[in-house]
Amino acid sequence: MFPYLALAAILFSIGIYGVMTRRNVIGILMSLELMFNAVNINLVTFNKFIIADGLSGQLFAVFVIVVAAAEAVVGLAIVLLIYRNWRGIKSDYVNVMKW
Amino acid sequence: MMESQPSIAFWLLAIVILTSGFMVVSLRNIFHCALNLIMCLFSVAGIFILLGAEFLAAAQVLIYVGAVAILMIFAIMLTSEISNRRIVQTTENKSVALFISVIFALSSVFLIMGTKIWRMSDQALPENNTLTIGKYLMTEYMLPFEVVSVLLLAAMIGAIVLARKEAS
């Protein structure tokens, strides 16, 4: 079980690195997808090795996938809006709410 | 402690996942990042199959590779600034981010390694993965299922409203 959890942890921190360093909004969204996948690997691993009598981990992973899809749809619509307003998709353009 | 030794397939998939994941966050061309993301998602589906979650692997390929990644590529194509050498793709706090993520990875890996008391169960997963998930979705997890469909509907309407041209 340990290698699966370690793989998920390393993938999650790669996602953290991407979210913190990317300047392109689509890059940030892709790093978010990496983090969702790490979480899903964790859920399925625990489902196999810890509570093998049910499938609650896998069901939760299904819901995570659905919510991630919804997030990607709304996020990419916002990306198109940003592009329409600023002619570019860098995240530093969107500083209207920055104090 | 029950420790099932992962097969050679796991190590191959792990190497592919980690290298392509690193490519996703480090390459300069955002389109290449999207292609690497597809590779990474495919390999995660392989990990799901190794863990006995066949339905989840199929859903991963259908939804992530088939929908989300293609949507990302559409968004990249619809916007500009894809592959110009002059574009700086990263912010200036690169070293801080590297420090934080390496610390996070090391500490969580050491935490996982240090934990000796897992309540392992020896039972096998239910046979007929897809059948069982379908039964659960229609009985025990009925309410979350409905809520998540309302969420999808809301996301669809929201995306249409956001991306629509203003009829000024």
mmCIF file of C-alpha atoms in Angstrom:
data_model
loop_
_atom_site.group_PDB
_atom_site.id
_atom_site.type_symbol
_atom_site.label_atom_id
_atom_site.label_comp_id
_atom_site.label_asym_id
_atom_site.label_seq_id
_atom_site.Cartn_x
_atom_site.Cartn_y
_atom_site.Cartn_z
ATOM 1 C CA MET A 1 0.000 0.000 0.000
ATOM 2 C CA PHE A 2 2.867 2.347 0.783
ATOM 3 C CA PRO A 3 4.083 2.885 -2.823
ATOM 4 C CA TYR A 4 0.605 3.910 -3.955
ATOM 5 C CA LEU A 5 0.274 6.476 -1.175
ATOM 6 C CA ALA A 6 3.770 7.815 -1.835
ATOM 7 C CA LEU A 7 2.984 8.121 -5.544
ATOM 8 C CA ALA A 8 -0.174 10.071 -4.715
ATOM 9 C CA ALA A 9 1.690 12.362 -2.310
ATOM 10 C CA ILE A 10 4.413 13.156 -4.839
ATOM 11 C CA LEU A 11 1.860 13.755 -7.585
ATOM 12 C CA PHE A 12 -0.043 16.090 -5.264
ATOM 13 C CA SER A 13 3.063 18.122 -4.508
ATOM 14 C CA ILE A 14 3.854 18.368 -8.220
ATOM 15 C CA GLY A 15 0.363 19.817 -8.565
ATOM 16 C CA ILE A 16 1.020 22.287 -5.740
ATOM 17 C CA TYR A 17 4.207 23.392 -7.479
ATOM 18 C CA GLY A 18 2.334 23.915 -10.729
ATOM 19 C CA VAL A 19 -0.451 25.914 -9.115
ATOM 20 C CA MET A 20 2.042 28.178 -7.388
ATOM 21 C CA THR A 21 4.368 28.773 -10.323
ATOM 22 C CA ARG A 22 2.217 28.803 -13.449
ATOM 23 C CA ARG A 23 1.402 32.169 -14.916
ATOM 24 C CA ASN A 24 -0.993 30.805 -17.519
ATOM 25 C CA VAL A 25 -4.502 30.205 -16.164
ATOM 26 C CA ILE A 26 -4.922 27.007 -18.190
ATOM 27 C CA GLY A 27 -1.655 25.767 -16.685
ATOM 28 C CA ILE A 28 -3.085 26.353 -13.225
ATOM 29 C CA LEU A 29 -6.191 24.379 -14.163
ATOM 30 C CA MET A 30 -4.073 21.491 -15.463
ATOM 31 C CA SER A 31 -2.084 21.386 -12.233
ATOM 32 C CA LEU A 32 -5.396 21.269 -10.361
ATOM 33 C CA GLU A 33 -6.340 18.205 -12.387
ATOM 34 C CA LEU A 34 -3.085 16.558 -11.298
ATOM 35 C CA MET A 35 -4.028 17.190 -7.664
ATOM 36 C CA PHE A 36 -7.503 15.741 -8.181
ATOM 37 C CA ASN A 37 -5.923 12.623 -9.635
ATOM 38 C CA ALA A 38 -3.602 12.258 -6.665
ATOM 39 C CA VAL A 39 -6.590 12.424 -4.333
ATOM 40 C CA ASN A 40 -8.409 9.808 -6.400
ATOM 41 C CA ILE A 41 -5.430 7.437 -6.236
ATOM 42 C CA ASN A 42 -5.457 7.851 -2.462
ATOM 43 C CA LEU A 43 -9.177 7.124 -2.187
ATOM 44 C CA VAL A 44 -8.995 3.994 -4.326
ATOM 45 C CA THR A 45 -5.917 2.751 -2.464
ATOM 46 C CA PHE A 46 -7.610 3.082 0.907
ATOM 47 C CA ASN A 47 -10.690 1.426 -0.538
ATOM 48 C CA LYS A 48 -8.655 -1.589 -1.593
ATOM 49 C CA PHE A 49 -6.486 -2.031 1.463
ATOM 50 C CA ILE A 50 -8.471 -0.646 4.392
ATOM 51 C CA ILE A 51 -12.216 -1.020 3.827
ATOM 52 C CA ALA A 52 -12.385 -3.732 1.269
ATOM 53 C CA ASP A 53 -15.900 -4.808 2.198
ATOM 54 C CA GLY A 54 -17.559 -1.844 0.534
ATOM 55 C CA LEU A 55 -16.887 0.426 -2.356
ATOM 56 C CA SER A 56 -17.322 3.780 -0.656
ATOM 57 C CA GLY A 57 -13.861 5.014 -1.628
ATOM 58 C CA GLN A 58 -14.430 4.297 -5.280
ATOM 59 C CA LEU A 59 -17.855 5.924 -5.132
ATOM 60 C CA PHE A 60 -16.334 9.012 -3.585
ATOM 61 C CA ALA A 61 -13.723 9.022 -6.358
ATOM 62 C CA VAL A 62 -16.549 8.932 -8.914
ATOM 63 C CA PHE A 63 -18.060 12.015 -7.306
ATOM 64 C CA VAL A 64 -14.649 13.708 -7.255
ATOM 65 C CA ILE A 65 -14.300 13.069 -10.989
ATOM 66 C CA VAL A 66 -17.735 14.587 -11.640
ATOM 67 C CA VAL A 67 -17.016 17.666 -9.549
ATOM 68 C CA ALA A 68 -13.629 18.046 -11.268
ATOM 69 C CA ALA A 69 -15.353 17.958 -14.646
ATOM 70 C CA ALA A 70 -17.799 20.659 -13.545
ATOM 71 C CA GLU A 71 -14.905 22.730 -12.207
ATOM 72 C CA ALA A 72 -13.011 22.406 -15.484
ATOM 73 C CA VAL A 73 -16.061 23.504 -17.487
ATOM 74 C CA VAL A 74 -16.700 26.628 -15.409
ATOM 75 C CA GLY A 75 -12.972 27.384 -15.135
ATOM 76 C CA LEU A 76 -12.441 27.240 -18.874
ATOM 77 C CA ALA A 77 -15.472 29.475 -19.452
ATOM 78 C CA ILE A 78 -13.852 31.978 -17.094
ATOM 79 C CA VAL A 79 -10.572 31.590 -19.024
ATOM 80 C CA LEU A 80 -12.359 32.513 -22.243
ATOM 81 C CA LEU A 81 -13.842 35.560 -20.500
ATOM 82 C CA ILE A 82 -10.411 36.624 -19.271
ATOM 83 C CA TYR A 83 -9.040 36.252 -22.778
ATOM 84 C CA ARG A 84 -11.881 38.321 -24.190
ATOM 85 C CA ASN A 85 -11.326 41.129 -21.709
ATOM 86 C CA TRP A 86 -7.526 41.287 -21.536
ATOM 87 C CA ARG A 87 -6.386 39.648 -24.820
ATOM 88 C CA GLY A 88 -4.317 37.183 -22.853
ATOM 89 C CA ILE A 89 -4.653 34.562 -20.174
ATOM 90 C CA LYS A 90 -1.986 35.420 -17.662
ATOM 91 C CA SER A 91 -3.155 35.280 -14.112
ATOM 92 C CA ASP A 92 -1.532 38.639 -13.277
ATOM 93 C CA TYR A 93 -4.062 40.388 -15.496
ATOM 94 C CA VAL A 94 -6.812 39.513 -13.087
ATOM 95 C CA ASN A 95 -5.899 41.772 -10.221
ATOM 96 C CA VAL A 96 -9.090 43.800 -9.969
ATOM 97 C CA MET A 97 -9.926 42.374 -6.579
ATOM 98 C CA LYS A 98 -6.372 42.674 -5.289
ATOM 99 C CA TRP A 99 -6.207 45.085 -2.414
ATOM 100 C CA MET B 1 1.467 -5.882 8.411
ATOM 101 C CA MET B 2 0.060 -7.059 5.163
ATOM 102 C CA GLU B 3 2.179 -5.611 2.415
ATOM 103 C CA SER B 4 1.253 -6.602 -1.063
ATOM 104 C CA GLN B 5 4.264 -6.043 -3.233
ATOM 105 C CA PRO B 6 3.310 -3.996 -6.252
ATOM 106 C CA SER B 7 4.063 -5.462 -9.621
ATOM 107 C CA ILE B 8 6.417 -4.226 -12.295
ATOM 108 C CA ALA B 9 3.413 -2.619 -13.996
ATOM 109 C CA PHE B 10 2.961 -0.346 -11.001
ATOM 110 C CA TRP B 11 6.519 0.913 -11.185
ATOM 111 C CA LEU B 12 6.276 1.541 -14.911
ATOM 112 C CA LEU B 13 3.008 3.447 -14.457
ATOM 113 C CA ALA B 14 4.444 5.399 -11.540
ATOM 114 C CA ILE B 15 7.457 6.474 -13.572
ATOM 115 C CA VAL B 16 5.218 7.549 -16.452
ATOM 116 C CA ILE B 17 2.867 9.427 -14.101
ATOM 117 C CA LEU B 18 5.624 11.283 -12.285
ATOM 118 C CA THR B 19 7.615 12.225 -15.388
ATOM 119 C CA SER B 20 4.568 13.375 -17.339
ATOM 120 C CA GLY B 21 3.220 15.188 -14.281
ATOM 121 C CA PHE B 22 6.514 16.981 -13.936
ATOM 122 C CA MET B 23 6.377 17.848 -17.630
ATOM 123 C CA VAL B 24 2.893 19.322 -17.107
ATOM 124 C CA VAL B 25 4.173 21.820 -14.582
ATOM 125 C CA SER B 26 7.555 22.555 -16.156
ATOM 126 C CA LEU B 27 7.290 22.707 -19.944
ATOM 127 C CA ARG B 28 7.187 26.084 -21.649
ATOM 128 C CA ASN B 29 4.750 25.228 -24.416
ATOM 129 C CA ILE B 30 1.297 24.985 -22.875
ATOM 130 C CA PHE B 31 0.087 22.675 -25.653
ATOM 131 C CA HIS B 32 2.802 20.138 -24.832
ATOM 132 C CA CYS B 33 1.677 20.401 -21.230
ATOM 133 C CA ALA B 34 -1.823 19.374 -22.256
ATOM 134 C CA LEU B 35 -0.500 16.353 -24.178
ATOM 135 C CA ASN B 36 1.551 15.312 -21.144
ATOM 136 C CA LEU B 37 -1.539 15.727 -18.987
ATOM 137 C CA ILE B 38 -3.351 13.227 -21.225
ATOM 138 C CA MET B 39 -0.460 10.771 -20.792
ATOM 139 C CA CYS B 40 -0.585 11.224 -17.029
ATOM 140 C CA LEU B 41 -4.361 10.683 -16.879
ATOM 141 C CA PHE B 42 -4.083 7.482 -18.929
ATOM 142 C CA SER B 43 -1.486 6.123 -16.548
ATOM 143 C CA VAL B 44 -3.664 6.983 -13.553
ATOM 144 C CA ALA B 45 -6.385 4.893 -15.204
ATOM 145 C CA GLY B 46 -3.849 2.056 -15.317
ATOM 146 C CA ILE B 47 -3.221 2.499 -11.593
ATOM 147 C CA PHE B 48 -6.970 2.254 -11.007
ATOM 148 C CA ILE B 49 -7.059 -1.053 -12.879
ATOM 149 C CA LEU B 50 -4.192 -2.337 -10.728
ATOM 150 C CA LEU B 51 -6.202 -1.381 -7.653
ATOM 151 C CA GLY B 52 -9.274 -3.256 -8.830
ATOM 152 C CA ALA B 53 -11.392 -0.273 -9.815
ATOM 153 C CA GLU B 54 -12.321 -1.078 -13.386
ATOM 154 C CA PHE B 55 -15.337 1.201 -13.557
ATOM 155 C CA LEU B 56 -13.315 4.097 -12.258
ATOM 156 C CA ALA B 57 -10.600 3.452 -14.856
ATOM 157 C CA ALA B 58 -13.191 3.540 -17.632
ATOM 158 C CA ALA B 59 -14.736 6.696 -16.206
ATOM 159 C CA GLN B 60 -11.291 8.239 -15.965
ATOM 160 C CA VAL B 61 -10.546 7.576 -19.613
ATOM 161 C CA LEU B 62 -14.004 8.712 -20.741
ATOM 162 C CA ILE B 63 -14.352 11.841 -18.630
ATOM 163 C CA TYR B 64 -10.799 13.050 -18.090
ATOM 164 C CA VAL B 65 -9.101 12.049 -21.321
ATOM 165 C CA GLY B 66 -12.202 12.297 -23.449
ATOM 166 C CA ALA B 67 -13.771 15.427 -22.069
ATOM 167 C CA VAL B 68 -11.636 17.472 -19.694
ATOM 168 C CA ALA B 69 -8.328 17.236 -21.568
ATOM 169 C CA ILE B 70 -10.011 17.902 -24.914
ATOM 170 C CA LEU B 71 -11.741 20.902 -23.338
ATOM 171 C CA MET B 72 -8.354 22.157 -22.140
ATOM 172 C CA ILE B 73 -6.935 21.792 -25.654
ATOM 173 C CA PHE B 74 -9.936 23.684 -27.047
ATOM 174 C CA ALA B 75 -9.345 26.491 -24.581
ATOM 175 C CA ILE B 76 -5.644 26.588 -25.492
ATOM 176 C CA MET B 77 -6.518 26.757 -29.180
ATOM 177 C CA LEU B 78 -9.111 29.500 -28.642
ATOM 178 C CA THR B 79 -6.687 31.687 -26.742
ATOM 179 C CA SER B 80 -3.310 32.876 -27.910
ATOM 180 C CA GLU B 81 0.126 32.986 -26.300
ATOM 181 C CA ILE B 82 0.676 29.278 -26.735
ATOM 182 C CA SER B 83 4.234 28.747 -27.820
ATOM 183 C CA ASN B 84 6.257 31.867 -27.929
ATOM 184 C CA ARG B 85 9.798 31.794 -26.618
ATOM 185 C CA ARG B 86 9.387 35.208 -25.084
ATOM 186 C CA ILE B 87 6.462 34.294 -22.861
ATOM 187 C CA VAL B 88 7.475 33.773 -19.280
ATOM 188 C CA GLN B 89 5.361 30.857 -18.144
ATOM 189 C CA THR B 90 6.244 30.935 -14.490
ATOM 190 C CA THR B 91 5.973 33.494 -11.774
ATOM 191 C CA GLU B 92 9.002 34.825 -9.969
ATOM 192 C CA ASN B 93 8.411 32.886 -6.736
ATOM 193 C CA LYS B 94 9.660 29.676 -8.321
ATOM 194 C CA SER B 95 12.183 28.782 -5.630
ATOM 195 C CA VAL B 96 9.688 29.374 -2.827
ATOM 196 C CA ALA B 97 7.167 27.154 -4.565
ATOM 197 C CA LEU B 98 9.789 24.465 -5.144
ATOM 198 C CA PHE B 99 10.770 24.628 -1.472
ATOM 199 C CA ILE B 100 7.176 24.353 -0.254
ATOM 200 C CA SER B 101 6.262 21.465 -2.532
ATOM 201 C CA VAL B 102 9.439 19.494 -1.804
ATOM 202 C CA ILE B 103 8.860 19.976 1.932
ATOM 203 C CA PHE B 104 5.255 18.848 1.512
ATOM 204 C CA ALA B 105 6.242 15.760 -0.495
ATOM 205 C CA LEU B 106 9.026 14.726 1.877
ATOM 206 C CA SER B 107 6.967 15.222 5.009
ATOM 207 C CA SER B 108 3.968 13.328 3.700
ATOM 208 C CA VAL B 109 6.107 10.460 2.405
ATOM 209 C CA PHE B 110 7.895 10.199 5.739
ATOM 210 C CA LEU B 111 4.565 10.354 7.536
ATOM 211 C CA ILE B 112 3.209 7.517 5.412
ATOM 212 C CA MET B 113 6.370 5.485 5.959
ATOM 213 C CA GLY B 114 6.361 6.140 9.682
ATOM 214 C CA THR B 115 2.789 5.070 10.235
ATOM 215 C CA LYS B 116 2.864 1.450 11.293
ATOM 216 C CA ILE B 117 -0.701 0.951 12.394
ATOM 217 C CA TRP B 118 -2.932 0.680 9.406
ATOM 218 C CA ARG B 119 -6.166 -1.150 10.025
ATOM 219 C CA MET B 120 -5.625 -3.433 7.098
ATOM 220 C CA SER B 121 -8.461 -5.631 5.989
ATOM 221 C CA ASP B 122 -7.921 -8.934 4.284
ATOM 222 C CA GLN B 123 -11.241 -9.048 2.523
ATOM 223 C CA ALA B 124 -11.258 -8.897 -1.215
ATOM 224 C CA LEU B 125 -13.124 -6.217 -3.064
ATOM 225 C CA PRO B 126 -16.595 -7.196 -4.249
ATOM 226 C CA GLU B 127 -16.705 -9.057 -7.491
ATOM 227 C CA ASN B 128 -18.352 -7.278 -10.390
ATOM 228 C CA ASN B 129 -17.095 -3.809 -9.703
ATOM 229 C CA THR B 130 -19.427 -1.974 -12.066
ATOM 230 C CA LEU B 131 -22.522 -3.829 -10.914
ATOM 231 C CA THR B 132 -21.808 -3.049 -7.280
ATOM 232 C CA ILE B 133 -21.168 0.628 -7.965
ATOM 233 C CA GLY B 134 -24.416 0.858 -9.906
ATOM 234 C CA LYS B 135 -26.339 -0.765 -7.061
ATOM 235 C CA TYR B 136 -24.807 1.586 -4.520
ATOM 236 C CA LEU B 137 -25.562 4.616 -6.667
ATOM 237 C CA MET B 138 -29.207 3.660 -6.920
ATOM 238 C CA THR B 139 -29.742 2.726 -3.289
ATOM 239 C CA GLU B 140 -27.412 4.044 -0.630
ATOM 240 C CA TYR B 141 -25.895 6.959 -2.513
ATOM 241 C CA MET B 142 -29.094 8.131 -4.146
ATOM 242 C CA LEU B 143 -29.046 11.628 -2.654
ATOM 243 C CA PRO B 144 -25.407 12.475 -3.566
ATOM 244 C CA PHE B 145 -26.075 11.139 -7.044
ATOM 245 C CA GLU B 146 -28.993 13.522 -7.521
ATOM 246 C CA VAL B 147 -27.098 16.427 -5.974
ATOM 247 C CA VAL B 148 -24.159 15.859 -8.283
ATOM 248 C CA SER B 149 -26.443 15.819 -11.312
ATOM 249 C CA VAL B 150 -27.908 19.155 -10.235
ATOM 250 C CA LEU B 151 -24.332 20.402 -9.858
ATOM 251 C CA LEU B 152 -23.505 19.303 -13.403
ATOM 252 C CA LEU B 153 -26.593 21.063 -14.724
ATOM 253 C CA ALA B 154 -25.630 24.218 -12.853
ATOM 254 C CA ALA B 155 -22.078 24.041 -14.227
ATOM 255 C CA MET B 156 -23.396 23.627 -17.766
ATOM 256 C CA ILE B 157 -25.758 26.594 -17.504
ATOM 257 C CA GLY B 158 -23.080 28.656 -15.790
ATOM 258 C CA ALA B 159 -20.536 27.934 -18.529
ATOM 259 C CA ILE B 160 -23.042 28.867 -21.230
ATOM 260 C CA VAL B 161 -23.960 32.108 -19.462
ATOM 261 C CA LEU B 162 -20.312 33.020 -18.857
ATOM 262 C CA ALA B 163 -19.017 32.296 -22.333
ATOM 263 C CA ARG B 164 -21.931 33.875 -24.176
ATOM 264 C CA LYS B 165 -21.234 37.043 -26.093
ATOM 265 C CA GLU B 166 -22.823 40.078 -24.517
ATOM 266 C CA ALA B 167 -25.753 41.288 -26.604
ATOM 267 C CA SER B 168 -24.791 44.880 -26.103
#
